[in-house]
Amino acid sequence: MNSHARYFHLGASSGLIALILLCLAWELVLAPLRPGGSWMVLKVLPLLLPLRGVLKRDVYTLQWSSMLILVYLAEGLVRATSDSVHTSAMLAWVEVALTTLYFFCALAYLHPFKKAAKEIARQAIQKASQ
């Protein structure tokens, strides 16, 4: 594993936790769709599913959650470019930044594992062909 793995893990973990907190604050207090909060706060539930695995550095969880996070990237881009309320649009850009942070840190953390898996597969194919 490369020497920067701990920083990539820290970036992914912090990005996920910050995104969870942002979604809660956004939909309950800062700029809810309806005064007093909205059911949109439930969008945080899928983010809670990978939290434990991400904190424990589980490779499989980091892999599938890097695909899940793209839904939040899409939501952030749509709301950043379409919400008429300035506060909501700014929060959406923060969502875009946090999802981007998570995505790239997760991929950077996973890179050595994917490289090792490819090498093992290459060796197995080479051994089988002998």
Coordinates of C-alpha atoms in Angstrom, one line a residue:
M1 CA 0.0 0.0 0.0
N2 CA 1.3 3.5 -0.8
S3 CA 2.4 5.9 1.9
H4 CA -0.5 8.3 1.1
A5 CA -3.2 5.7 1.8
R6 CA -4.0 7.1 5.3
Y7 CA -4.6 10.6 3.8
F8 CA -6.9 9.2 1.1
H9 CA -8.8 7.2 3.7
L10 CA -9.0 10.4 5.9
G11 CA -10.3 12.4 2.9
A12 CA -12.9 9.8 2.1
S13 CA -14.0 9.4 5.7
S14 CA -14.2 13.1 6.3
G15 CA -16.0 13.7 3.0
L16 CA -18.6 11.2 3.9
I17 CA -19.2 12.4 7.4
A18 CA -19.3 16.0 6.2
L19 CA -21.8 15.1 3.5
I20 CA -24.0 13.4 6.1
L21 CA -23.9 16.4 8.3
L22 CA -24.5 18.8 5.4
C23 CA -27.6 16.9 4.2
L24 CA -29.0 16.8 7.7
A25 CA -28.5 20.6 8.3
W26 CA -29.6 21.5 4.8
E27 CA -32.9 19.7 4.9
L28 CA -33.8 20.4 8.5
V29 CA -32.5 23.9 9.2
L30 CA -30.5 25.8 6.6
A31 CA -32.7 25.6 3.5
P32 CA -35.4 23.0 3.7
L33 CA -37.9 22.6 0.9
R34 CA -40.7 23.3 3.5
P35 CA -40.4 25.5 6.6
G36 CA -39.6 23.4 9.6
G37 CA -37.8 20.7 7.6
S38 CA -38.8 18.2 4.9
W39 CA -38.8 14.5 4.2
M40 CA -35.8 15.2 1.9
V41 CA -33.8 14.6 5.1
L42 CA -34.3 10.9 4.4
K43 CA -31.7 11.2 1.6
V44 CA -29.1 10.8 4.4
L45 CA -30.1 7.2 5.1
P46 CA -28.2 5.6 2.1
L47 CA -25.1 7.5 3.2
L48 CA -25.3 5.9 6.6
L49 CA -25.1 2.4 5.1
P50 CA -21.4 2.5 4.1
L51 CA -20.2 4.7 7.0
R52 CA -19.1 1.8 9.3
G53 CA -17.3 0.0 6.4
V54 CA -15.6 3.2 5.2
L55 CA -14.3 4.0 8.7
K56 CA -13.0 0.4 9.0
R57 CA -11.3 0.7 5.6
D58 CA -13.3 -2.1 4.1
V59 CA -12.3 -2.3 0.4
Y60 CA -15.6 -3.7 -0.8
T61 CA -17.6 -1.0 1.0
L62 CA -15.3 1.7 -0.5
Q63 CA -15.8 0.2 -3.9
W64 CA -19.6 0.1 -3.9
S65 CA -20.0 3.4 -2.0
S66 CA -17.9 5.2 -4.7
M67 CA -20.8 4.4 -7.1
L68 CA -23.5 5.3 -4.6
I69 CA -21.9 8.7 -4.1
L70 CA -22.4 9.6 -7.7
V71 CA -26.2 9.9 -7.0
Y72 CA -25.4 12.7 -4.6
L73 CA -23.1 14.3 -7.1
A74 CA -25.9 14.3 -9.7
E75 CA -28.4 15.7 -7.1
G76 CA -25.9 18.5 -6.1
L77 CA -25.3 19.5 -9.7
V78 CA -29.0 19.6 -10.5
R79 CA -29.9 21.6 -7.4
A80 CA -26.9 23.9 -7.8
T81 CA -27.9 24.9 -11.3
S82 CA -31.7 24.9 -10.8
D83 CA -32.6 26.0 -7.3
S84 CA -33.7 29.6 -7.2
V85 CA -32.9 30.1 -3.5
H86 CA -29.3 31.3 -3.2
T87 CA -28.7 29.4 0.0
S88 CA -29.8 26.1 -1.4
A89 CA -27.7 26.6 -4.5
M90 CA -24.6 27.3 -2.4
L91 CA -25.3 24.2 -0.3
A92 CA -25.6 22.2 -3.5
W93 CA -22.2 23.3 -4.6
V94 CA -20.8 22.2 -1.2
E95 CA -22.5 18.9 -1.8
V96 CA -20.8 18.7 -5.2
A97 CA -17.4 19.4 -3.6
L98 CA -17.8 16.8 -0.8
T99 CA -19.0 14.1 -3.2
T100 CA -16.1 14.8 -5.5
L101 CA -13.7 14.7 -2.5
Y102 CA -15.1 11.4 -1.4
F103 CA -15.1 9.9 -4.9
F104 CA -11.5 10.7 -5.7
C105 CA -10.1 9.9 -2.3
A106 CA -11.9 6.5 -2.3
L107 CA -10.5 5.7 -5.8
A108 CA -7.0 6.8 -4.8
Y109 CA -7.2 4.6 -1.7
L110 CA -8.5 1.6 -3.7
H111 CA -5.9 2.0 -6.5
P112 CA -3.1 -0.2 -4.8
F113 CA -5.7 -2.9 -4.0
K114 CA -6.9 -3.0 -7.6
K115 CA -3.4 -3.1 -8.9
A116 CA -2.5 -6.0 -6.6
A117 CA -5.6 -7.9 -7.6
K118 CA -4.7 -7.5 -11.3
E119 CA -1.2 -8.8 -10.6
I120 CA -2.5 -11.8 -8.8
A121 CA -4.9 -12.5 -11.7
R122 CA -2.1 -12.1 -14.2
Q123 CA 0.1 -14.5 -12.3
A124 CA -2.8 -17.1 -12.0
I125 CA -3.4 -16.9 -15.8
Q126 CA 0.3 -17.2 -16.5
K127 CA 0.6 -20.2 -14.1
A128 CA -2.5 -21.9 -15.7
S129 CA -1.1 -21.5 -19.2
Q130 CA 2.2 -23.3 -18.3

